[in-house]
mmCIF file of C-alpha atoms and ligand atoms in Angstrom:
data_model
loop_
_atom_site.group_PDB
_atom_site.id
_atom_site.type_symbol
_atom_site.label_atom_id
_atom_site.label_comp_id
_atom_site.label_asym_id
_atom_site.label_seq_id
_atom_site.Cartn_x
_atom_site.Cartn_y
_atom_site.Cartn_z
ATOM 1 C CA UNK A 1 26.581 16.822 -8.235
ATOM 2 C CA UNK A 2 23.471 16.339 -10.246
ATOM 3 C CA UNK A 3 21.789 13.447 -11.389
ATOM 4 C CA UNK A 4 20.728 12.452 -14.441
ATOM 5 C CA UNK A 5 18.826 8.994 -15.336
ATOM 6 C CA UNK A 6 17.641 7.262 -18.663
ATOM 7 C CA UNK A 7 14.842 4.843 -18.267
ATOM 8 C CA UNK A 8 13.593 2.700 -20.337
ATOM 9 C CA UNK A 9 11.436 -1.157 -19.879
ATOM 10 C CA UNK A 10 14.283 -3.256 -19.511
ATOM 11 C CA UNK A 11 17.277 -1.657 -18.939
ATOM 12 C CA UNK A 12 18.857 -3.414 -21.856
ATOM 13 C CA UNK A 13 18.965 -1.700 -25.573
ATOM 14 C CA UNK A 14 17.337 2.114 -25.037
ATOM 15 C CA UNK A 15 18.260 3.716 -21.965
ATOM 16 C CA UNK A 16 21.846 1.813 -21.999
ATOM 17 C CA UNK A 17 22.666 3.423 -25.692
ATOM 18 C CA UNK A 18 21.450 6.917 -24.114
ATOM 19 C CA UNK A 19 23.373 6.472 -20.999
ATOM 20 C CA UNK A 20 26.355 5.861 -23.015
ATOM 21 C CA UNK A 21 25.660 8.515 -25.579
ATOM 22 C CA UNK A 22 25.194 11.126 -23.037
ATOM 23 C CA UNK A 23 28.579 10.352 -21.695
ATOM 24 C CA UNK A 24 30.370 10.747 -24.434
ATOM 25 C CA UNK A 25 28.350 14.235 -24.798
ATOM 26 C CA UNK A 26 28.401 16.119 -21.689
ATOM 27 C CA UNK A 27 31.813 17.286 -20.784
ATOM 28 C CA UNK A 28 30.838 17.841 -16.997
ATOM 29 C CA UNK A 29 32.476 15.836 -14.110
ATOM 30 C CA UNK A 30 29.341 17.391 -11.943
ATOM 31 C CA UNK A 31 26.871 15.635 -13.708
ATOM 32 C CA UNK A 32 26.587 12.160 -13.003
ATOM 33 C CA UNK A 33 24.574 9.857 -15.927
ATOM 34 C CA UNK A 34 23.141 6.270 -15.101
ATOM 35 C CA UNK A 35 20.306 4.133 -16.821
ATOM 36 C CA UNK A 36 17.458 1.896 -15.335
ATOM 37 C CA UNK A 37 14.734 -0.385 -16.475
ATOM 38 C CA UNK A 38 11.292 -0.282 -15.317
ATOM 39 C CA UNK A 39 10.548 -3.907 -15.516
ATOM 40 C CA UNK A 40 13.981 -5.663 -15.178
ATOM 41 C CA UNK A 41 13.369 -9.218 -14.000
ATOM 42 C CA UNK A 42 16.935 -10.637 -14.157
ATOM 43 C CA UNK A 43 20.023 -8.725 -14.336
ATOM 44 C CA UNK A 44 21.416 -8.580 -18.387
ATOM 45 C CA UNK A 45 24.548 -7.221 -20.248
ATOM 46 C CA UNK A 46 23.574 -4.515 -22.714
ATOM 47 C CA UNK A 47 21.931 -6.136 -25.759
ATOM 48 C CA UNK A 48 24.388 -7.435 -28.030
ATOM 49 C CA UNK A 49 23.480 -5.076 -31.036
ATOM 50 C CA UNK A 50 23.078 -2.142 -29.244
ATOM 51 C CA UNK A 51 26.933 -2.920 -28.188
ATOM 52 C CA UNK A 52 27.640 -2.915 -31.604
ATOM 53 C CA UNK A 53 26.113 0.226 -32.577
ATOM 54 C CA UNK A 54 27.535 1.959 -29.795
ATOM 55 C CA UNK A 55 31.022 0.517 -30.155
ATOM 56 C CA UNK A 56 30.853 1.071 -34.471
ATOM 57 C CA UNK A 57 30.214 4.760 -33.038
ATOM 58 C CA UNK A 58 33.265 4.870 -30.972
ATOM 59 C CA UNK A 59 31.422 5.045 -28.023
ATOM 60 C CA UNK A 60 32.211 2.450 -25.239
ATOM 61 C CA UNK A 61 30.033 1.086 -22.390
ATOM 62 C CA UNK A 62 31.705 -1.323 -20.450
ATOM 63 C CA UNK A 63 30.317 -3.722 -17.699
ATOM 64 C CA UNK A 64 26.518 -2.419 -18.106
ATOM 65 C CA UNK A 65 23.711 -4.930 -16.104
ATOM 66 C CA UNK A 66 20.202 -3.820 -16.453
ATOM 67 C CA UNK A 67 18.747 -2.780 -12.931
ATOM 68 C CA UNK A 68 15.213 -1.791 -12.223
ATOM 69 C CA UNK A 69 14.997 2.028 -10.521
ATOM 70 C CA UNK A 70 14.363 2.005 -7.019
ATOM 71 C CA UNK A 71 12.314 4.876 -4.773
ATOM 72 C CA UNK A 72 15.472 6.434 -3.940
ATOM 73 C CA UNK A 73 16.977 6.897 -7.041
ATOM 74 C CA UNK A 74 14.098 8.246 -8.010
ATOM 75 C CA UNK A 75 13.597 10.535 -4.920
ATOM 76 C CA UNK A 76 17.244 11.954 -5.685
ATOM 77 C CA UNK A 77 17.552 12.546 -9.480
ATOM 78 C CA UNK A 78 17.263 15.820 -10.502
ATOM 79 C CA UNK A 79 15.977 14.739 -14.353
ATOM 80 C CA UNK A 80 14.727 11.626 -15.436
ATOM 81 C CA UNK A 81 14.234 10.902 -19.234
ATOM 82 C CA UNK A 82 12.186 8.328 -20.487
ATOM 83 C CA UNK A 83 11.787 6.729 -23.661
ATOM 84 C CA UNK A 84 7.874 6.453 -24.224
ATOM 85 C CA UNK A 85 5.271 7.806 -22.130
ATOM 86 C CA UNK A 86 3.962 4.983 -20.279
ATOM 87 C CA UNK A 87 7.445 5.433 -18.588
ATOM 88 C CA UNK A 88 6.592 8.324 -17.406
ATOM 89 C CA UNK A 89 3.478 7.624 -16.648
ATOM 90 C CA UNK A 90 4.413 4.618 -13.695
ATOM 91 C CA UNK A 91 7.003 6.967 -12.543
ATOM 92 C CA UNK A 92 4.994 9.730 -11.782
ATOM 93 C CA UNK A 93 2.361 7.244 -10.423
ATOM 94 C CA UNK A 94 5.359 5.871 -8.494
ATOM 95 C CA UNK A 95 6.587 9.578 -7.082
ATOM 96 C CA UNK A 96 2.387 10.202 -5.945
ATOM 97 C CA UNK A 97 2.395 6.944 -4.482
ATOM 98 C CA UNK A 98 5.826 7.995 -2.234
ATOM 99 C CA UNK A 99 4.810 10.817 -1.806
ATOM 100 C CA UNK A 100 8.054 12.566 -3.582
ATOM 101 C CA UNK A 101 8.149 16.288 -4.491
ATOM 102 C CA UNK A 102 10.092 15.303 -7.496
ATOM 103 C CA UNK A 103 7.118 14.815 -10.334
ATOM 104 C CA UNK A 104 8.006 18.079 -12.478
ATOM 105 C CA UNK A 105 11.409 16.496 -13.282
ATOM 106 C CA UNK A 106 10.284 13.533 -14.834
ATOM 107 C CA UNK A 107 10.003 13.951 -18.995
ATOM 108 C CA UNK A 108 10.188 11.684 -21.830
ATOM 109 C CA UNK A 109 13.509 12.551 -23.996
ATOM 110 C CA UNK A 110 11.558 13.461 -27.050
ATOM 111 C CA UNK A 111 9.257 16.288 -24.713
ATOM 112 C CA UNK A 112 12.664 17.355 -22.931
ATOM 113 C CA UNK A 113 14.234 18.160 -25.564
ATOM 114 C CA UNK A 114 11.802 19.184 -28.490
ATOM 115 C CA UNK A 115 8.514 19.412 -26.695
ATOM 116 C CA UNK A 116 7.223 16.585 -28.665
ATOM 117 C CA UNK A 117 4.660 13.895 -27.534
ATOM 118 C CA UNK A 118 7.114 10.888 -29.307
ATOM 119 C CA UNK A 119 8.034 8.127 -28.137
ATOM 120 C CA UNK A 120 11.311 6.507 -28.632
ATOM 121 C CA UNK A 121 10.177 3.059 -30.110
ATOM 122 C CA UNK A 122 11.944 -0.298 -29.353
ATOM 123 C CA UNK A 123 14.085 -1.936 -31.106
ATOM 124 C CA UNK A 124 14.387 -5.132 -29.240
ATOM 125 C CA UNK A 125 13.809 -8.748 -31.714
ATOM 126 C CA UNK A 126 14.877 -6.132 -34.343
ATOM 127 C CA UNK A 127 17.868 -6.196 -36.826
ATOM 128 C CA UNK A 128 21.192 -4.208 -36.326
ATOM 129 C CA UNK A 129 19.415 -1.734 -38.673
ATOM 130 C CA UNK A 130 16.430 -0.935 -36.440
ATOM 131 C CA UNK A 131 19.609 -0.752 -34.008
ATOM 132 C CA UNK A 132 21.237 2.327 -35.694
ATOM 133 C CA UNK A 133 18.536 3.685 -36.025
ATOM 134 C CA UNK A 134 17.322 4.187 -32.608
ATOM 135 C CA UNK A 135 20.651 5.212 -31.869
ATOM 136 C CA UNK A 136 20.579 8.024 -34.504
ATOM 137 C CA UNK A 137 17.695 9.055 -33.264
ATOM 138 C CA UNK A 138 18.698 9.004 -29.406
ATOM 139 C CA UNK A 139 22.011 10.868 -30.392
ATOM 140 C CA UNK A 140 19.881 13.505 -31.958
ATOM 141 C CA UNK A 141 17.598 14.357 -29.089
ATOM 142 C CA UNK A 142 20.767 14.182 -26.260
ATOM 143 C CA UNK A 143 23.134 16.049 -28.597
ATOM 144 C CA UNK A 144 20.327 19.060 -28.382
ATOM 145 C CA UNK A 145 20.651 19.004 -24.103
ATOM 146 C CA UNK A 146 22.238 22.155 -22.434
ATOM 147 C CA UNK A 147 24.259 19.895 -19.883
ATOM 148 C CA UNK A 148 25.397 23.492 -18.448
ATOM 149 C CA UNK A 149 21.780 24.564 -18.136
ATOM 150 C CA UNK A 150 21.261 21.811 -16.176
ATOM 151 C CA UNK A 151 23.942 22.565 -13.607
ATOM 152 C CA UNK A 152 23.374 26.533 -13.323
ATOM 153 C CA UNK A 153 20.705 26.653 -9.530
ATOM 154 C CA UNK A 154 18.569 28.393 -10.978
ATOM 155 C CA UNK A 155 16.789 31.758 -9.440
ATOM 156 C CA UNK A 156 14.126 33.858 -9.293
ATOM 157 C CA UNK A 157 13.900 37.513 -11.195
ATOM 158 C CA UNK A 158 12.003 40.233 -9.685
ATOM 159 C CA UNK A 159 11.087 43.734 -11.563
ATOM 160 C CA UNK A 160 9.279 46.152 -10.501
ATOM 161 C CA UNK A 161 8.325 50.034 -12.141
ATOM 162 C CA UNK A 162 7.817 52.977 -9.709
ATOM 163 C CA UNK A 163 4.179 52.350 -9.307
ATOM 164 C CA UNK A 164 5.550 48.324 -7.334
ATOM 165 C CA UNK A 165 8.535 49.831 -5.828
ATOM 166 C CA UNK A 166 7.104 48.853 -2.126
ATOM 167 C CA UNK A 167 5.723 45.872 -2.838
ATOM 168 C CA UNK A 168 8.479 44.405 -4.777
ATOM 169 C CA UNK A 169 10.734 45.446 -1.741
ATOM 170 C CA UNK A 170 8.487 43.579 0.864
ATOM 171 C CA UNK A 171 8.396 40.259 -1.687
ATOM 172 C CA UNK A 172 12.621 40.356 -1.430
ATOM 173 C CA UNK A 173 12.259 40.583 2.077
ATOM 174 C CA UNK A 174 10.490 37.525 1.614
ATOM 175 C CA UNK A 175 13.250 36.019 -0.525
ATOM 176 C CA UNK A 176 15.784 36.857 1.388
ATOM 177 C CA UNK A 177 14.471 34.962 4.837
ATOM 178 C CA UNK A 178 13.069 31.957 2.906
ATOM 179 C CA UNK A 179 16.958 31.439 1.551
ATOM 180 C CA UNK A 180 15.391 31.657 -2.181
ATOM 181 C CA UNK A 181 18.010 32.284 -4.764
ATOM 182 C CA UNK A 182 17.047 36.166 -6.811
ATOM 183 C CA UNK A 183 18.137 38.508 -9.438
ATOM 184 C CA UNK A 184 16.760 42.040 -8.867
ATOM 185 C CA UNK A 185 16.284 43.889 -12.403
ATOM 186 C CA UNK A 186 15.105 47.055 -10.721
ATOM 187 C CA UNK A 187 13.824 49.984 -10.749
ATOM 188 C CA UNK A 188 15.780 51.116 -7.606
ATOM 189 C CA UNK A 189 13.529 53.520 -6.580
ATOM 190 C CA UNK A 190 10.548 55.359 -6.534
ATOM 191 C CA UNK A 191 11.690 57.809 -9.123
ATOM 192 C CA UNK A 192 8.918 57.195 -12.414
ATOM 193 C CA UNK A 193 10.364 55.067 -14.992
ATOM 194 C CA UNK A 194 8.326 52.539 -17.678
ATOM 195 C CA UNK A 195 7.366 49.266 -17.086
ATOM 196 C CA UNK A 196 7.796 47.591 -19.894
ATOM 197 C CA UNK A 197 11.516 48.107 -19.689
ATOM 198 C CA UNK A 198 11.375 46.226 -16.543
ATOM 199 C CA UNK A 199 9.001 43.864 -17.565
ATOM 200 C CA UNK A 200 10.867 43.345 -21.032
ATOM 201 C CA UNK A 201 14.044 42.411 -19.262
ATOM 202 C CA UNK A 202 13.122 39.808 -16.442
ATOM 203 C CA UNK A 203 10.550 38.306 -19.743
ATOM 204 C CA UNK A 204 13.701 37.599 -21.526
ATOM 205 C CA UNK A 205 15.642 36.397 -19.029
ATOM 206 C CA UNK A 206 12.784 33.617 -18.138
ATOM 207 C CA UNK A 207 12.757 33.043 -21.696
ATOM 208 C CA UNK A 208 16.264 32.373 -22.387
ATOM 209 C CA UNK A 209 16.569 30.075 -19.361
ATOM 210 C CA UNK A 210 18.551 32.410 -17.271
ATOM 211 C CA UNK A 211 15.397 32.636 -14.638
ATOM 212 C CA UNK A 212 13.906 30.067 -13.069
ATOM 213 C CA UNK A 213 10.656 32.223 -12.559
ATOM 214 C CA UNK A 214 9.948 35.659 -12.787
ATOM 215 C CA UNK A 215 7.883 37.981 -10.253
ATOM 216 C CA UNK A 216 6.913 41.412 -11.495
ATOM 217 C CA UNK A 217 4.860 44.524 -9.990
ATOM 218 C CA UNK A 218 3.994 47.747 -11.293
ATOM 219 C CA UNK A 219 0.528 49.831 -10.182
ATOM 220 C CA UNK A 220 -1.951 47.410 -11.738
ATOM 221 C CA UNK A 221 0.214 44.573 -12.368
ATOM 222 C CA UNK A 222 -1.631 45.175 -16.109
ATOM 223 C CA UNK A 223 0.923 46.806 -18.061
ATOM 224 C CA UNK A 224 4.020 44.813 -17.200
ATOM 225 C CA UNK A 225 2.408 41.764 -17.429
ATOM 226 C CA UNK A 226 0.936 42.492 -20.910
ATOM 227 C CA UNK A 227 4.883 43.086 -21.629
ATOM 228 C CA UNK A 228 5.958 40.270 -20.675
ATOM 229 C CA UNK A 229 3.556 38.400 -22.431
ATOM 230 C CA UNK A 230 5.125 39.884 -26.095
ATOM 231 C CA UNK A 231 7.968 37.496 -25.260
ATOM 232 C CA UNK A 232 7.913 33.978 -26.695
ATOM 233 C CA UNK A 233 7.884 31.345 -24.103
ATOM 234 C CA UNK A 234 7.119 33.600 -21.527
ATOM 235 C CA UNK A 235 3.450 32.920 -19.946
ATOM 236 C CA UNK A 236 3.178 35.777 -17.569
ATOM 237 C CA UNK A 237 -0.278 35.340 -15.218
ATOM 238 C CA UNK A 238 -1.637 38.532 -13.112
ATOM 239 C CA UNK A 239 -2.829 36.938 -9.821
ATOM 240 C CA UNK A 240 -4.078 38.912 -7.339
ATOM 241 C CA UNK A 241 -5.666 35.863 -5.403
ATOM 242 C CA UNK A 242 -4.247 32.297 -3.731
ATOM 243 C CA UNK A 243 -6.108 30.575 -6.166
ATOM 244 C CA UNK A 244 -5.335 31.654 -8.896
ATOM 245 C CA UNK A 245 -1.769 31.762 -8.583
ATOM 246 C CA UNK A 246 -1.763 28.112 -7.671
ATOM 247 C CA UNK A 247 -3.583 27.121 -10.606
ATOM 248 C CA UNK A 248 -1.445 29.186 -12.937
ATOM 249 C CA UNK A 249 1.218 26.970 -11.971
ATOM 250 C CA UNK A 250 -0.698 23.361 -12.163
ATOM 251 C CA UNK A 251 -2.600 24.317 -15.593
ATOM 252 C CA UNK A 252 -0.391 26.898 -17.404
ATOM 253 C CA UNK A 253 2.965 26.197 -16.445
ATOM 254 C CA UNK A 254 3.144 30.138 -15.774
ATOM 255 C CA UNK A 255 6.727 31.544 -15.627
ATOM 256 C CA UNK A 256 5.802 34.912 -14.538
ATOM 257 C CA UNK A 257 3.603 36.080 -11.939
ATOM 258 C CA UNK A 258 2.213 39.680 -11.941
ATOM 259 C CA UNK A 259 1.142 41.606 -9.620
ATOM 260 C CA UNK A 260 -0.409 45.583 -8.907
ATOM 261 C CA UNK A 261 0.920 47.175 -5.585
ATOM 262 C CA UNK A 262 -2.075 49.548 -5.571
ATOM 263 C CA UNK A 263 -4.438 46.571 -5.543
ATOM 264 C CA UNK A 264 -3.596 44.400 -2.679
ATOM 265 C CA UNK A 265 -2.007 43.910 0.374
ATOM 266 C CA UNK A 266 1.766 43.243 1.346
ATOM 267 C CA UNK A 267 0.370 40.055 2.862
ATOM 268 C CA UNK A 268 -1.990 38.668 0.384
ATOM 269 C CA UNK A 269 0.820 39.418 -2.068
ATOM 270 C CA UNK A 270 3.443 37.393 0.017
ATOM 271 C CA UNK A 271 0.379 34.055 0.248
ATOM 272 C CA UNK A 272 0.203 34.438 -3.480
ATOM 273 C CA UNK A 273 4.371 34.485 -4.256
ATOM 274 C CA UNK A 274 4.436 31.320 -1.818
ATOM 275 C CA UNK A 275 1.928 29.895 -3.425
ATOM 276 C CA UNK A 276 3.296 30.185 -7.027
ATOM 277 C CA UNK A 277 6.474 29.428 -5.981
ATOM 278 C CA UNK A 278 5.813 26.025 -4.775
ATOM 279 C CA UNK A 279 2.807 24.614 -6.950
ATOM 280 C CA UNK A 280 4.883 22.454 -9.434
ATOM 281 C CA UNK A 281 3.464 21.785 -12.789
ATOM 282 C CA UNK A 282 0.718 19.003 -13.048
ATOM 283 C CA UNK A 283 2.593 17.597 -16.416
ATOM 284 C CA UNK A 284 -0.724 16.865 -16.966
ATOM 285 C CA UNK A 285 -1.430 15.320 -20.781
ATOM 286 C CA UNK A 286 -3.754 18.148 -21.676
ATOM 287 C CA UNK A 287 -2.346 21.027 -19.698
ATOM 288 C CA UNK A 288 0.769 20.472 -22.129
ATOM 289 C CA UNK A 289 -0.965 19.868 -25.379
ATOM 290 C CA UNK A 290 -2.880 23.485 -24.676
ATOM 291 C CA UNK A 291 0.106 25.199 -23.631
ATOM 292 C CA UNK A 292 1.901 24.042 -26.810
ATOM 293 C CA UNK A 293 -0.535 25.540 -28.497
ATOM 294 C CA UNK A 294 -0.170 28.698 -26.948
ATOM 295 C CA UNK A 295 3.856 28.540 -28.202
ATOM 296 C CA UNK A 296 2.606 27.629 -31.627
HETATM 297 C C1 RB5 B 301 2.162 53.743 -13.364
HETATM 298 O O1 RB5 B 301 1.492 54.869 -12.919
HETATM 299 C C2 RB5 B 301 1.158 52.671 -13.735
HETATM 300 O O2 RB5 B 301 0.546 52.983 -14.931
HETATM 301 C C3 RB5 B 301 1.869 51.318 -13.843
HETATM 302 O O3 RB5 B 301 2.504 51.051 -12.632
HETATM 303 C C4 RB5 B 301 0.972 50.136 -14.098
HETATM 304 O O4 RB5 B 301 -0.143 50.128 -13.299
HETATM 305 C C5 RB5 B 301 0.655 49.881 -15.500
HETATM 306 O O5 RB5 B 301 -0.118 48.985 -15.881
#
């Protein structure tokens, strides 16, 4: 079952409307959708025009009282959307302070969905109008969520041409005893082939959402991560230190990591795919603004 929660301040009008929205959208009985407030001082029904909204829209919430989100809730969601950033914002500051793993799964709806730094404004002390509004606009953004992609575990790709035929071998060996979910796209052995058909094919894969991550090796690491880099969304990074790979993650969001066989060791190679396997994303402010830029 996964876990999906709407927050917004009070638990009243926003998060409410997008609980019940998403609902009505997603189709899957694996997916379970609640709503919470961060500041919710008493518990209230839904607001009385965002009833009406929903209701003139044929969609029904019934017996909704606004609750604040607690640790655990946040601890076992596996995506929480908010509806402005400062939402975010005190729940992140509220995983650090925990101490919960869970801080790349926090996004506001409008940078979920479209990547955009919006807010979803409030409509509370507003008119019925302000009221439909919002709702359009939260039906928009949840109408555009892949409720299956959210479902789908998803795994690891690993390519490899001739010249990281060894290396990619020891790095599955590594998979395979850490229990981490992979695809592998090949080559098979250590008969010359090209990279870039290796590299082209995990690169899409990460791109289309398929892959989690991707993990590629040729001689240098060079040529197949320059292909994968020809395919949008894809930020391939060639690491061939701790460091680095780490701060790939935290600063570039990097989906790929390259590597060259005939420039390090199996076990500085096995450090580096632990290391950008586990570094989350810092969702920092400017680490996203420069990496849209890279998409744009
Ligand atoms: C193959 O000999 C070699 O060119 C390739 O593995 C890689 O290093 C390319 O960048």
């Amino acid at each position: 079952m996964k876990n999906i929660i709407f927050v917004c301040t009070g638990n009243t009008c926003r998060s409410p409307m997008a609980e019940a929205i998403a609902k009505s959208l997603c189709k899957s009985k694996d997916i379970s959708i609640s709503s919470r407030g961060i500041f919710v001082y008493k518990n209230l029904d839904i607001n009385e025009n965002a009833k009406k909204v929903l209701l003139d829209n044929n969609i029904n919430i019934s017996n909704h009282i606004s609750k604040p989100i607690n640790i655990s809730e946040l601890e076992n969601a596996d995506l929480i959307l908010t509806m402005e950033k400062e939402h975010k914002n005190i729940l992140l500051k509220l995983a650090q302070t925990n101490n919960l793993s869970n801080k790349n799964k926090i996004f506001t709806l409008y940078e979920y969905v479209l990547n955009k730094d919006i807010n979803v404004e409030d409509p509370f002390g507003n008119d019925i109008n302000t009221y439909s509004k919002c709702f359009e606009e939260i039906y928009n953004l949840i109408s555009k969520i892949n409720f299956n992609n959210i479902l789908e575990e998803k795994i690891i790709g690993i390519g490899c041409d001739h010249g990281g035929f060894n290396l990619k071998n020891e790095i599955i060996k590594y998979l395979t005893e850490n229990n981490i979910p992979f695809k592998d796209y090949g080559t098979y052995s250590k008969d010359a082939v090209d990279y870039p058909v290796y590299g082209k094919k995990v690169a899409e894969d990460v791109a289309n959402g398929t892959l989690d991550k991707g993990i590629l090796i040729c001689g240098t690491g060079i040529g197949i991560s320059i292909t994968a880099n020809k395919v949008k969304g894809v930020r391939a990074a060639l690491c061939h230190d701790v460091f680095s790979a780490k701060a790939t993650r935290e600063h570039n969001n990097a989906n790929i990591l390259a590597m060259g066989e005939r420039v390090i060791g199996y076990g500085l190679a096995l450090e580096i795919v632990k290391a950008f396997l586990e570094t989350p994303f810092s969702n920092d402010e400017r680490h996203i603004r420069r990496i849209n830029m890279i998409e744009e």
